Amino acid sequence: MDPMVNRHHTEAPGSISMGGTASLLTLTEKSGIGAVTGAIDGAAYGEPTSDLKQVGDGRVEYTMLHVFLDKDGSMLRTRDNAVLHTPTGDGHSTLEVEYTVVEATGKFTGYGGTFRSRGWVSMPEGERAFDQHTVGVVRFEGEIRRG
């Protein structure tokens, strides 16, 4: 038997598209969870890592961390920059997050880079709004690369 004919060589692709969605729910002022589908099929945990900074025009900026867990056991840990466009009068806000991979396991081992999400959150208004439960949905885009 010719060894060249029966060779199976699997190489991971150079990049992974991070497209997908997440439904999210804040648990406390400092934590939230989400059900994730797409490139990651599983769950996510997130929390802010800085104070909220009002930057004008109803925008609030802060940093976060996320841990994404795929159903196969693979994991991504990220450090993030978030911008929340606070609600006008209807209780709806937009949330934009840029995720930078700092640790990857399983099918994500060896991959790094940055991907993004943008979505909608229903958030109470007022001084104590961040203490109350927020729900929402975000859509992921971008890719992470080997190397």
mmCIF file of N, CA and C in Angstrom:
data_model
loop_
_atom_site.group_PDB
_atom_site.id
_atom_site.type_symbol
_atom_site.label_atom_id
_atom_site.label_comp_id
_atom_site.label_asym_id
_atom_site.label_seq_id
_atom_site.Cartn_x
_atom_site.Cartn_y
_atom_site.Cartn_z
ATOM 1 N N MET A 1 0.848 -1.171 0.000
ATOM 2 C CA MET A 1 0.000 0.000 0.000
ATOM 3 C C MET A 1 0.893 1.233 0.000
ATOM 4 N N ASP A 2 0.596 2.145 -0.866
ATOM 5 C CA ASP A 2 1.364 3.379 -0.979
ATOM 6 C C ASP A 2 0.990 4.316 0.172
ATOM 7 N N PRO A 3 1.956 4.645 1.052
ATOM 8 C CA PRO A 3 1.644 5.502 2.194
ATOM 9 C C PRO A 3 1.163 6.890 1.777
ATOM 10 N N MET A 4 1.488 7.338 0.592
ATOM 11 C CA MET A 4 1.054 8.662 0.146
ATOM 12 C C MET A 4 -0.435 8.697 -0.185
ATOM 13 N N VAL A 5 -1.003 7.570 -0.566
ATOM 14 C CA VAL A 5 -2.406 7.509 -0.946
ATOM 15 C C VAL A 5 -3.308 7.538 0.279
ATOM 16 N N ASN A 6 -2.891 6.913 1.358
ATOM 17 C CA ASN A 6 -3.735 6.753 2.523
ATOM 18 C C ASN A 6 -3.460 7.800 3.608
ATOM 19 N N ARG A 7 -2.807 8.851 3.262
ATOM 20 C CA ARG A 7 -2.463 9.873 4.248
ATOM 21 C C ARG A 7 -3.644 10.790 4.546
ATOM 22 N N HIS A 8 -3.927 10.981 5.815
ATOM 23 C CA HIS A 8 -4.953 11.946 6.236
ATOM 24 C C HIS A 8 -4.264 13.002 7.064
ATOM 25 N N HIS A 9 -4.237 14.183 6.511
ATOM 26 C CA HIS A 9 -3.603 15.279 7.223
ATOM 27 C C HIS A 9 -4.660 16.353 7.439
ATOM 28 N N THR A 10 -4.977 16.612 8.695
ATOM 29 C CA THR A 10 -5.942 17.661 8.973
ATOM 30 C C THR A 10 -5.214 18.831 9.591
ATOM 31 N N GLU A 11 -5.403 19.960 8.980
ATOM 32 C CA GLU A 11 -4.785 21.175 9.477
ATOM 33 C C GLU A 11 -5.889 22.166 9.790
ATOM 34 N N ALA A 12 -5.759 22.834 10.919
ATOM 35 C CA ALA A 12 -6.751 23.834 11.288
ATOM 36 C C ALA A 12 -6.721 24.976 10.277
ATOM 37 N N PRO A 13 -7.881 25.556 9.998
ATOM 38 C CA PRO A 13 -7.908 26.679 9.059
ATOM 39 C C PRO A 13 -7.150 27.882 9.625
ATOM 40 N N GLY A 14 -6.746 28.786 8.741
ATOM 41 C CA GLY A 14 -6.002 29.969 9.156
ATOM 42 C C GLY A 14 -6.826 30.958 9.943
ATOM 43 N N SER A 15 -8.166 30.902 9.783
ATOM 44 C CA SER A 15 -9.030 31.804 10.534
ATOM 45 C C SER A 15 -10.365 31.122 10.814
ATOM 46 N N ILE A 16 -11.052 31.614 11.816
ATOM 47 C CA ILE A 16 -12.393 31.138 12.167
ATOM 48 C C ILE A 16 -13.318 32.344 12.162
ATOM 49 N N SER A 17 -14.387 32.269 11.373
ATOM 50 C CA SER A 17 -15.407 33.318 11.385
ATOM 51 C C SER A 17 -16.163 33.234 12.707
ATOM 52 N N MET A 18 -16.292 34.364 13.402
ATOM 53 C CA MET A 18 -16.917 34.372 14.719
ATOM 54 C C MET A 18 -18.386 34.753 14.672
ATOM 55 N N GLY A 19 -19.011 34.645 13.511
ATOM 56 C CA GLY A 19 -20.426 34.973 13.385
ATOM 57 C C GLY A 19 -21.285 34.169 14.338
ATOM 58 N N GLY A 20 -22.338 34.788 14.828
ATOM 59 C CA GLY A 20 -23.262 34.124 15.727
ATOM 60 C C GLY A 20 -24.100 35.124 16.492
ATOM 61 N N THR A 21 -24.873 34.618 17.436
ATOM 62 C CA THR A 21 -25.718 35.467 18.267
ATOM 63 C C THR A 21 -25.636 35.032 19.720
ATOM 64 N N ALA A 22 -26.037 35.936 20.608
ATOM 65 C CA ALA A 22 -26.147 35.604 22.031
ATOM 66 C C ALA A 22 -27.359 36.312 22.608
ATOM 67 N N SER A 23 -28.115 35.592 23.400
ATOM 68 C CA SER A 23 -29.179 36.185 24.214
ATOM 69 C C SER A 23 -28.582 36.374 25.588
ATOM 70 N N LEU A 24 -28.725 37.572 26.160
ATOM 71 C CA LEU A 24 -28.033 37.830 27.422
ATOM 72 C C LEU A 24 -28.980 38.269 28.525
ATOM 73 N N LEU A 25 -28.520 38.054 29.746
ATOM 74 C CA LEU A 25 -29.254 38.417 30.947
ATOM 75 C C LEU A 25 -28.246 38.816 32.010
ATOM 76 N N THR A 26 -28.392 40.010 32.563
ATOM 77 C CA THR A 26 -27.525 40.380 33.676
ATOM 78 C C THR A 26 -28.061 39.713 34.937
ATOM 79 N N LEU A 27 -27.138 39.213 35.743
ATOM 80 C CA LEU A 27 -27.499 38.576 37.006
ATOM 81 C C LEU A 27 -27.397 39.569 38.155
ATOM 82 N N THR A 28 -26.322 40.354 38.118
ATOM 83 C CA THR A 28 -26.069 41.377 39.127
ATOM 84 C C THR A 28 -25.475 42.582 38.415
ATOM 85 N N GLU A 29 -25.147 43.613 39.154
ATOM 86 C CA GLU A 29 -24.484 44.777 38.573
ATOM 87 C C GLU A 29 -23.151 44.385 37.956
ATOM 88 N N LYS A 30 -22.548 43.310 38.440
ATOM 89 C CA LYS A 30 -21.202 42.926 38.014
ATOM 90 C C LYS A 30 -21.129 41.607 37.255
ATOM 91 N N SER A 31 -22.253 41.049 36.792
ATOM 92 C CA SER A 31 -22.147 39.792 36.061
ATOM 93 C C SER A 31 -23.364 39.553 35.171
ATOM 94 N N GLY A 32 -23.118 38.793 34.107
ATOM 95 C CA GLY A 32 -24.193 38.411 33.210
ATOM 96 C C GLY A 32 -23.852 37.110 32.505
ATOM 97 N N ILE A 33 -24.869 36.457 31.986
ATOM 98 C CA ILE A 33 -24.692 35.204 31.264
ATOM 99 C C ILE A 33 -25.408 35.303 29.918
ATOM 100 N N GLY A 34 -25.040 34.411 29.008
ATOM 101 C CA GLY A 34 -25.691 34.395 27.715
ATOM 102 C C GLY A 34 -25.688 33.016 27.107
ATOM 103 N N ALA A 35 -26.712 32.736 26.316
ATOM 104 C CA ALA A 35 -26.768 31.530 25.496
ATOM 105 C C ALA A 35 -26.258 31.933 24.119
ATOM 106 N N VAL A 36 -25.230 31.240 23.612
ATOM 107 C CA VAL A 36 -24.529 31.632 22.403
ATOM 108 C C VAL A 36 -24.704 30.562 21.327
ATOM 109 N N THR A 37 -24.938 31.001 20.078
ATOM 110 C CA THR A 37 -24.979 30.087 18.937
ATOM 111 C C THR A 37 -24.098 30.649 17.828
ATOM 112 N N GLY A 38 -23.636 29.783 16.962
ATOM 113 C CA GLY A 38 -22.769 30.198 15.861
ATOM 114 C C GLY A 38 -21.418 29.536 16.001
ATOM 115 N N ALA A 39 -20.347 30.307 15.790
ATOM 116 C CA ALA A 39 -18.986 29.764 15.914
ATOM 117 C C ALA A 39 -18.772 29.170 17.296
ATOM 118 N N ILE A 40 -19.389 29.797 18.281
ATOM 119 C CA ILE A 40 -19.417 29.247 19.644
ATOM 120 C C ILE A 40 -20.843 28.786 19.876
ATOM 121 N N ASP A 41 -21.007 27.518 20.199
ATOM 122 C CA ASP A 41 -22.331 26.957 20.451
ATOM 123 C C ASP A 41 -22.353 26.527 21.907
ATOM 124 N N GLY A 42 -22.811 27.421 22.772
ATOM 125 C CA GLY A 42 -22.783 27.107 24.191
ATOM 126 C C GLY A 42 -23.239 28.280 25.025
ATOM 127 N N ALA A 43 -22.339 28.755 25.900
ATOM 128 C CA ALA A 43 -22.706 29.797 26.850
ATOM 129 C C ALA A 43 -21.558 30.778 27.025
ATOM 130 N N ALA A 44 -21.889 31.923 27.623
ATOM 131 C CA ALA A 44 -20.878 32.936 27.916
ATOM 132 C C ALA A 44 -21.162 33.552 29.279
ATOM 133 N N TYR A 45 -20.091 33.997 29.914
ATOM 134 C CA TYR A 45 -20.172 34.742 31.163
ATOM 135 C C TYR A 45 -19.428 36.049 30.938
ATOM 136 N N GLY A 46 -19.951 37.160 31.421
ATOM 137 C CA GLY A 46 -19.264 38.434 31.274
ATOM 138 C C GLY A 46 -19.416 39.292 32.504
ATOM 139 N N GLU A 47 -18.424 40.175 32.700
ATOM 140 C CA GLU A 47 -18.505 41.145 33.793
ATOM 141 C C GLU A 47 -17.663 42.370 33.455
ATOM 142 N N PRO A 48 -18.085 43.544 33.952
ATOM 143 C CA PRO A 48 -17.285 44.751 33.744
ATOM 144 C C PRO A 48 -16.011 44.688 34.590
ATOM 145 N N THR A 49 -14.933 45.279 34.072
ATOM 146 C CA THR A 49 -13.665 45.307 34.801
ATOM 147 C C THR A 49 -13.206 46.734 35.077
ATOM 148 N N SER A 50 -14.050 47.709 34.734
ATOM 149 C CA SER A 50 -13.731 49.102 35.031
ATOM 150 C C SER A 50 -15.010 49.820 35.435
ATOM 151 N N ASP A 51 -14.831 51.011 35.955
ATOM 152 C CA ASP A 51 -15.978 51.860 36.231
ATOM 153 C C ASP A 51 -16.579 52.330 34.914
ATOM 154 N N LEU A 52 -17.843 52.697 34.958
ATOM 155 C CA LEU A 52 -18.533 53.227 33.789
ATOM 156 C C LEU A 52 -18.124 54.677 33.611
ATOM 157 N N LYS A 53 -17.831 55.046 32.378
ATOM 158 C CA LYS A 53 -17.388 56.409 32.080
ATOM 159 C C LYS A 53 -18.354 57.049 31.091
ATOM 160 N N GLN A 54 -19.077 58.082 31.534
ATOM 161 C CA GLN A 54 -19.963 58.836 30.652
ATOM 162 C C GLN A 54 -19.096 59.620 29.677
ATOM 163 N N VAL A 55 -19.326 59.444 28.373
ATOM 164 C CA VAL A 55 -18.499 60.126 27.380
ATOM 165 C C VAL A 55 -19.304 61.080 26.508
ATOM 166 N N GLY A 56 -20.527 61.378 26.904
ATOM 167 C CA GLY A 56 -21.358 62.306 26.156
ATOM 168 C C GLY A 56 -22.272 61.618 25.177
ATOM 169 N N ASP A 57 -23.287 62.345 24.721
ATOM 170 C CA ASP A 57 -24.262 61.827 23.764
ATOM 171 C C ASP A 57 -24.969 60.571 24.265
ATOM 172 N N GLY A 58 -25.095 60.405 25.587
ATOM 173 C CA GLY A 58 -25.758 59.227 26.136
ATOM 174 C C GLY A 58 -24.939 57.954 26.043
ATOM 175 N N ARG A 59 -23.632 58.078 25.773
ATOM 176 C CA ARG A 59 -22.769 56.900 25.661
ATOM 177 C C ARG A 59 -21.997 56.680 26.954
ATOM 178 N N VAL A 60 -21.862 55.410 27.290
ATOM 179 C CA VAL A 60 -21.095 54.988 28.455
ATOM 180 C C VAL A 60 -20.053 53.986 27.969
ATOM 181 N N GLU A 61 -18.789 54.191 28.329
ATOM 182 C CA GLU A 61 -17.723 53.260 27.954
ATOM 183 C C GLU A 61 -17.189 52.565 29.198
ATOM 184 N N TYR A 62 -16.773 51.307 29.019
ATOM 185 C CA TYR A 62 -16.180 50.538 30.110
ATOM 186 C C TYR A 62 -15.461 49.331 29.525
ATOM 187 N N THR A 63 -14.644 48.683 30.353
ATOM 188 C CA THR A 63 -13.970 47.464 29.921
ATOM 189 C C THR A 63 -14.663 46.271 30.572
ATOM 190 N N MET A 64 -14.470 45.111 29.943
ATOM 191 C CA MET A 64 -15.120 43.883 30.411
ATOM 192 C C MET A 64 -14.174 42.700 30.251
ATOM 193 N N LEU A 65 -14.599 41.574 30.781
ATOM 194 C CA LEU A 65 -14.009 40.283 30.462
ATOM 195 C C LEU A 65 -15.153 39.345 30.140
ATOM 196 N N HIS A 66 -14.896 38.402 29.247
ATOM 197 C CA HIS A 66 -15.872 37.361 28.912
ATOM 198 C C HIS A 66 -15.173 36.008 28.889
ATOM 199 N N VAL A 67 -15.909 34.985 29.227
ATOM 200 C CA VAL A 67 -15.491 33.604 29.045
ATOM 201 C C VAL A 67 -16.587 32.941 28.221
ATOM 202 N N PHE A 68 -16.200 32.445 27.030
ATOM 203 C CA PHE A 68 -17.115 31.757 26.132
ATOM 204 C C PHE A 68 -16.815 30.266 26.206
ATOM 205 N N LEU A 69 -17.836 29.451 26.424
ATOM 206 C CA LEU A 69 -17.672 28.000 26.531
ATOM 207 C C LEU A 69 -18.497 27.318 25.447
ATOM 208 N N ASP A 70 -17.812 26.554 24.591
ATOM 209 C CA ASP A 70 -18.489 25.806 23.541
ATOM 210 C C ASP A 70 -18.959 24.465 24.097
ATOM 211 N N LYS A 71 -19.991 23.886 23.488
ATOM 212 C CA LYS A 71 -20.522 22.606 23.971
ATOM 213 C C LYS A 71 -19.500 21.475 23.889
ATOM 214 N N ASP A 72 -18.445 21.630 23.050
ATOM 215 C CA ASP A 72 -17.416 20.594 22.966
ATOM 216 C C ASP A 72 -16.324 20.774 24.028
ATOM 217 N N GLY A 73 -16.469 21.796 24.884
ATOM 218 C CA GLY A 73 -15.486 22.039 25.941
ATOM 219 C C GLY A 73 -14.455 23.097 25.592
ATOM 220 N N SER A 74 -14.430 23.553 24.345
ATOM 221 C CA SER A 74 -13.500 24.610 23.949
ATOM 222 C C SER A 74 -13.859 25.905 24.662
ATOM 223 N N MET A 75 -12.848 26.759 24.883
ATOM 224 C CA MET A 75 -13.070 27.992 25.630
ATOM 225 C C MET A 75 -12.295 29.148 25.005
ATOM 226 N N LEU A 76 -12.916 30.331 25.037
ATOM 227 C CA LEU A 76 -12.241 31.583 24.719
ATOM 228 C C LEU A 76 -12.403 32.507 25.921
ATOM 229 N N ARG A 77 -11.321 33.128 26.337
ATOM 230 C CA ARG A 77 -11.375 34.169 27.370
ATOM 231 C C ARG A 77 -10.937 35.458 26.699
ATOM 232 N N THR A 78 -11.685 36.538 26.933
ATOM 233 C CA THR A 78 -11.412 37.802 26.252
ATOM 234 C C THR A 78 -11.341 38.969 27.225
ATOM 235 N N ARG A 79 -10.622 40.012 26.803
ATOM 236 C CA ARG A 79 -10.646 41.333 27.456
ATOM 237 C C ARG A 79 -11.279 42.268 26.453
ATOM 238 N N ASP A 80 -12.185 43.119 26.925
ATOM 239 C CA ASP A 80 -13.078 43.790 25.997
ATOM 240 C C ASP A 80 -13.240 45.279 26.265
ATOM 241 N N ASN A 81 -13.606 45.997 25.208
ATOM 242 C CA ASN A 81 -14.012 47.396 25.300
ATOM 243 C C ASN A 81 -15.479 47.461 24.904
ATOM 244 N N ALA A 82 -16.300 48.065 25.764
ATOM 245 C CA ALA A 82 -17.737 48.133 25.524
ATOM 246 C C ALA A 82 -18.199 49.580 25.465
ATOM 247 N N VAL A 83 -19.191 49.825 24.609
ATOM 248 C CA VAL A 83 -19.851 51.121 24.532
ATOM 249 C C VAL A 83 -21.354 50.863 24.607
ATOM 250 N N LEU A 84 -21.991 51.444 25.604
ATOM 251 C CA LEU A 84 -23.435 51.335 25.779
ATOM 252 C C LEU A 84 -24.039 52.686 25.419
ATOM 253 N N HIS A 85 -24.960 52.674 24.478
ATOM 254 C CA HIS A 85 -25.702 53.875 24.115
ATOM 255 C C HIS A 85 -26.981 53.823 24.947
ATOM 256 N N THR A 86 -27.041 54.607 26.003
ATOM 257 C CA THR A 86 -28.098 54.490 27.002
ATOM 258 C C THR A 86 -29.470 54.822 26.436
ATOM 259 N N PRO A 87 -30.515 54.345 27.111
ATOM 260 C CA PRO A 87 -31.870 54.481 26.580
ATOM 261 C C PRO A 87 -32.336 55.935 26.494
ATOM 262 N N THR A 88 -33.196 56.159 25.551
ATOM 263 C CA THR A 88 -33.804 57.481 25.412
ATOM 264 C C THR A 88 -35.030 57.522 26.309
ATOM 265 N N GLY A 89 -36.148 57.063 25.866
ATOM 266 C CA GLY A 89 -37.334 57.053 26.701
ATOM 267 C C GLY A 89 -38.034 55.718 26.665
ATOM 268 N N ASP A 90 -37.585 54.839 25.781
ATOM 269 C CA ASP A 90 -38.282 53.563 25.594
ATOM 270 C C ASP A 90 -37.611 52.406 26.320
ATOM 271 N N GLY A 91 -36.507 52.680 27.041
ATOM 272 C CA GLY A 91 -35.828 51.622 27.777
ATOM 273 C C GLY A 91 -34.933 50.744 26.932
ATOM 274 N N HIS A 92 -34.738 51.078 25.653
ATOM 275 C CA HIS A 92 -33.894 50.281 24.765
ATOM 276 C C HIS A 92 -32.562 50.981 24.549
ATOM 277 N N SER A 93 -31.512 50.199 24.563
ATOM 278 C CA SER A 93 -30.164 50.717 24.354
ATOM 279 C C SER A 93 -29.459 49.842 23.337
ATOM 280 N N THR A 94 -28.390 50.357 22.755
ATOM 281 C CA THR A 94 -27.541 49.510 21.932
ATOM 282 C C THR A 94 -26.234 49.286 22.677
ATOM 283 N N LEU A 95 -25.680 48.124 22.471
ATOM 284 C CA LEU A 95 -24.436 47.728 23.110
ATOM 285 C C LEU A 95 -23.476 47.261 22.027
ATOM 286 N N GLU A 96 -22.274 47.818 22.039
ATOM 287 C CA GLU A 96 -21.223 47.405 21.109
ATOM 288 C C GLU A 96 -20.029 46.955 21.939
ATOM 289 N N VAL A 97 -19.499 45.773 21.613
ATOM 290 C CA VAL A 97 -18.362 45.234 22.358
ATOM 291 C C VAL A 97 -17.307 44.768 21.364
ATOM 292 N N GLU A 98 -16.057 45.090 21.663
ATOM 293 C CA GLU A 98 -14.912 44.587 20.902
ATOM 294 C C GLU A 98 -14.161 43.626 21.828
ATOM 295 N N TYR A 99 -14.085 42.356 21.426
ATOM 296 C CA TYR A 99 -13.502 41.277 22.230
ATOM 297 C C TYR A 99 -12.094 40.983 21.720
ATOM 298 N N THR A 100 -11.119 40.953 22.613
ATOM 299 C CA THR A 100 -9.753 40.575 22.253
ATOM 300 C C THR A 100 -9.408 39.279 22.984
ATOM 301 N N VAL A 101 -9.082 38.243 22.226
ATOM 302 C CA VAL A 101 -8.798 36.921 22.796
ATOM 303 C C VAL A 101 -7.494 36.970 23.598
ATOM 304 N N VAL A 102 -7.556 36.496 24.861
ATOM 305 C CA VAL A 102 -6.362 36.415 25.701
ATOM 306 C C VAL A 102 -6.029 34.974 26.082
ATOM 307 N N GLU A 103 -6.981 34.063 25.886
ATOM 308 C CA GLU A 103 -6.742 32.641 26.148
ATOM 309 C C GLU A 103 -7.700 31.828 25.297
ATOM 310 N N ALA A 104 -7.211 30.713 24.761
ATOM 311 C CA ALA A 104 -8.040 29.870 23.907
ATOM 312 C C ALA A 104 -7.673 28.404 24.122
ATOM 313 N N THR A 105 -8.699 27.538 24.209
ATOM 314 C CA THR A 105 -8.467 26.106 24.361
ATOM 315 C C THR A 105 -9.321 25.342 23.354
ATOM 316 N N GLY A 106 -9.078 24.023 23.262
ATOM 317 C CA GLY A 106 -9.865 23.167 22.370
ATOM 318 C C GLY A 106 -9.722 23.591 20.925
ATOM 319 N N LYS A 107 -10.833 23.667 20.216
ATOM 320 C CA LYS A 107 -10.794 24.002 18.786
ATOM 321 C C LYS A 107 -10.295 25.422 18.528
ATOM 322 N N PHE A 108 -10.189 26.249 19.572
ATOM 323 C CA PHE A 108 -9.698 27.617 19.423
ATOM 324 C C PHE A 108 -8.212 27.763 19.775
ATOM 325 N N THR A 109 -7.563 26.672 20.191
ATOM 326 C CA THR A 109 -6.144 26.732 20.561
ATOM 327 C C THR A 109 -5.319 27.275 19.402
ATOM 328 N N GLY A 110 -4.463 28.244 19.703
ATOM 329 C CA GLY A 110 -3.600 28.822 18.684
ATOM 330 C C GLY A 110 -4.205 30.001 17.946
ATOM 331 N N TYR A 111 -5.473 30.311 18.229
ATOM 332 C CA TYR A 111 -6.139 31.432 17.564
ATOM 333 C C TYR A 111 -6.147 32.649 18.477
ATOM 334 N N GLY A 112 -6.103 33.818 17.867
ATOM 335 C CA GLY A 112 -6.166 35.062 18.612
ATOM 336 C C GLY A 112 -6.722 36.164 17.735
ATOM 337 N N GLY A 113 -6.805 37.335 18.305
ATOM 338 C CA GLY A 113 -7.293 38.484 17.555
ATOM 339 C C GLY A 113 -8.508 39.087 18.209
ATOM 340 N N THR A 114 -9.235 39.832 17.405
ATOM 341 C CA THR A 114 -10.367 40.618 17.903
ATOM 342 C C THR A 114 -11.597 40.372 17.044
ATOM 343 N N PHE A 115 -12.754 40.272 17.697
ATOM 344 C CA PHE A 115 -14.035 40.210 16.999
ATOM 345 C C PHE A 115 -14.999 41.140 17.724
ATOM 346 N N ARG A 116 -16.173 41.367 17.157
ATOM 347 C CA ARG A 116 -17.088 42.362 17.688
ATOM 348 C C ARG A 116 -18.506 41.832 17.819
ATOM 349 N N SER A 117 -19.295 42.550 18.628
ATOM 350 C CA SER A 117 -20.736 42.316 18.663
ATOM 351 C C SER A 117 -21.443 43.659 18.734
ATOM 352 N N ARG A 118 -22.664 43.635 18.277
ATOM 353 C CA ARG A 118 -23.531 44.806 18.371
ATOM 354 C C ARG A 118 -24.927 44.269 18.589
ATOM 355 N N GLY A 119 -25.671 44.921 19.468
ATOM 356 C CA GLY A 119 -27.010 44.430 19.716
ATOM 357 C C GLY A 119 -27.864 45.387 20.501
ATOM 358 N N TRP A 120 -28.950 44.858 20.964
ATOM 359 C CA TRP A 120 -30.000 45.607 21.633
ATOM 360 C C TRP A 120 -30.137 45.081 23.053
ATOM 361 N N VAL A 121 -30.298 45.992 23.987
ATOM 362 C CA VAL A 121 -30.578 45.604 25.368
ATOM 363 C C VAL A 121 -31.750 46.424 25.882
ATOM 364 N N SER A 122 -32.552 45.800 26.724
ATOM 365 C CA SER A 122 -33.651 46.485 27.386
ATOM 366 C C SER A 122 -33.184 46.756 28.803
ATOM 367 N N MET A 123 -32.979 48.022 29.082
ATOM 368 C CA MET A 123 -32.346 48.391 30.346
ATOM 369 C C MET A 123 -33.177 49.459 31.037
ATOM 370 N N PRO A 124 -33.457 49.272 32.310
ATOM 371 C CA PRO A 124 -34.197 50.305 33.047
ATOM 372 C C PRO A 124 -33.411 51.611 33.079
ATOM 373 N N GLU A 125 -34.118 52.721 33.191
ATOM 374 C CA GLU A 125 -33.472 54.029 33.284
ATOM 375 C C GLU A 125 -33.247 54.394 34.747
ATOM 376 N N GLY A 126 -32.479 55.441 34.952
ATOM 377 C CA GLY A 126 -32.306 55.978 36.301
ATOM 378 C C GLY A 126 -30.951 55.674 36.877
ATOM 379 N N GLU A 127 -30.729 56.254 38.035
ATOM 380 C CA GLU A 127 -29.434 56.178 38.698
ATOM 381 C C GLU A 127 -29.025 54.753 39.043
ATOM 382 N N ARG A 128 -29.967 53.895 39.386
ATOM 383 C CA ARG A 128 -29.663 52.519 39.802
ATOM 384 C C ARG A 128 -29.955 51.507 38.691
ATOM 385 N N ALA A 129 -29.999 51.949 37.448
ATOM 386 C CA ALA A 129 -30.365 51.072 36.325
ATOM 387 C C ALA A 129 -29.457 49.858 36.232
ATOM 388 N N PHE A 130 -28.150 50.021 36.480
ATOM 389 C CA PHE A 130 -27.218 48.908 36.341
ATOM 390 C C PHE A 130 -27.396 47.855 37.430
ATOM 391 N N ASP A 131 -28.140 48.178 38.488
ATOM 392 C CA ASP A 131 -28.399 47.213 39.557
ATOM 393 C C ASP A 131 -29.540 46.266 39.205
ATOM 394 N N GLN A 132 -30.305 46.594 38.171
ATOM 395 C CA GLN A 132 -31.476 45.813 37.820
ATOM 396 C C GLN A 132 -31.164 44.893 36.642
ATOM 397 N N HIS A 133 -32.026 43.908 36.443
ATOM 398 C CA HIS A 133 -31.805 42.947 35.354
ATOM 399 C C HIS A 133 -32.001 43.586 33.990
ATOM 400 N N THR A 134 -31.059 43.312 33.114
ATOM 401 C CA THR A 134 -31.103 43.748 31.735
ATOM 402 C C THR A 134 -31.139 42.504 30.868
ATOM 403 N N VAL A 135 -31.924 42.520 29.813
ATOM 404 C CA VAL A 135 -31.953 41.426 28.851
ATOM 405 C C VAL A 135 -31.639 41.991 27.472
ATOM 406 N N GLY A 136 -31.185 41.135 26.581
ATOM 407 C CA GLY A 136 -30.899 41.616 25.236
ATOM 408 C C GLY A 136 -30.408 40.522 24.324
ATOM 409 N N VAL A 137 -30.042 40.948 23.118
ATOM 410 C CA VAL A 137 -29.499 40.034 22.119
ATOM 411 C C VAL A 137 -28.421 40.781 21.343
ATOM 412 N N VAL A 138 -27.331 40.084 21.047
ATOM 413 C CA VAL A 138 -26.251 40.674 20.259
ATOM 414 C C VAL A 138 -25.900 39.737 19.111
ATOM 415 N N ARG A 139 -25.321 40.322 18.072
ATOM 416 C CA ARG A 139 -24.861 39.580 16.898
ATOM 417 C C ARG A 139 -23.351 39.752 16.797
ATOM 418 N N PHE A 140 -22.629 38.638 16.664
ATOM 419 C CA PHE A 140 -21.171 38.649 16.559
ATOM 420 C C PHE A 140 -20.738 38.704 15.100
ATOM 421 N N GLU A 141 -19.564 39.326 14.869
ATOM 422 C CA GLU A 141 -18.960 39.344 13.540
ATOM 423 C C GLU A 141 -17.451 39.436 13.700
ATOM 424 N N GLY A 142 -16.753 39.170 12.618
ATOM 425 C CA GLY A 142 -15.301 39.221 12.629
ATOM 426 C C GLY A 142 -14.708 37.820 12.578
ATOM 427 N N GLU A 143 -13.402 37.763 12.756
ATOM 428 C CA GLU A 143 -12.735 36.468 12.733
ATOM 429 C C GLU A 143 -11.518 36.500 13.648
ATOM 430 N N ILE A 144 -11.152 35.310 14.090
ATOM 431 C CA ILE A 144 -9.892 35.156 14.828
ATOM 432 C C ILE A 144 -8.952 34.347 13.932
ATOM 433 N N ARG A 145 -7.656 34.558 14.135
ATOM 434 C CA ARG A 145 -6.658 33.949 13.242
ATOM 435 C C ARG A 145 -5.646 33.116 14.014
ATOM 436 N N ARG A 146 -5.090 32.125 13.312
ATOM 437 C CA ARG A 146 -4.000 31.321 13.877
ATOM 438 C C ARG A 146 -2.735 32.164 13.926
ATOM 439 N N GLY A 147 -1.948 31.865 14.922
ATOM 440 C CA GLY A 147 -0.643 32.503 14.919
ATOM 441 C C GLY A 147 -0.417 33.260 16.104
#
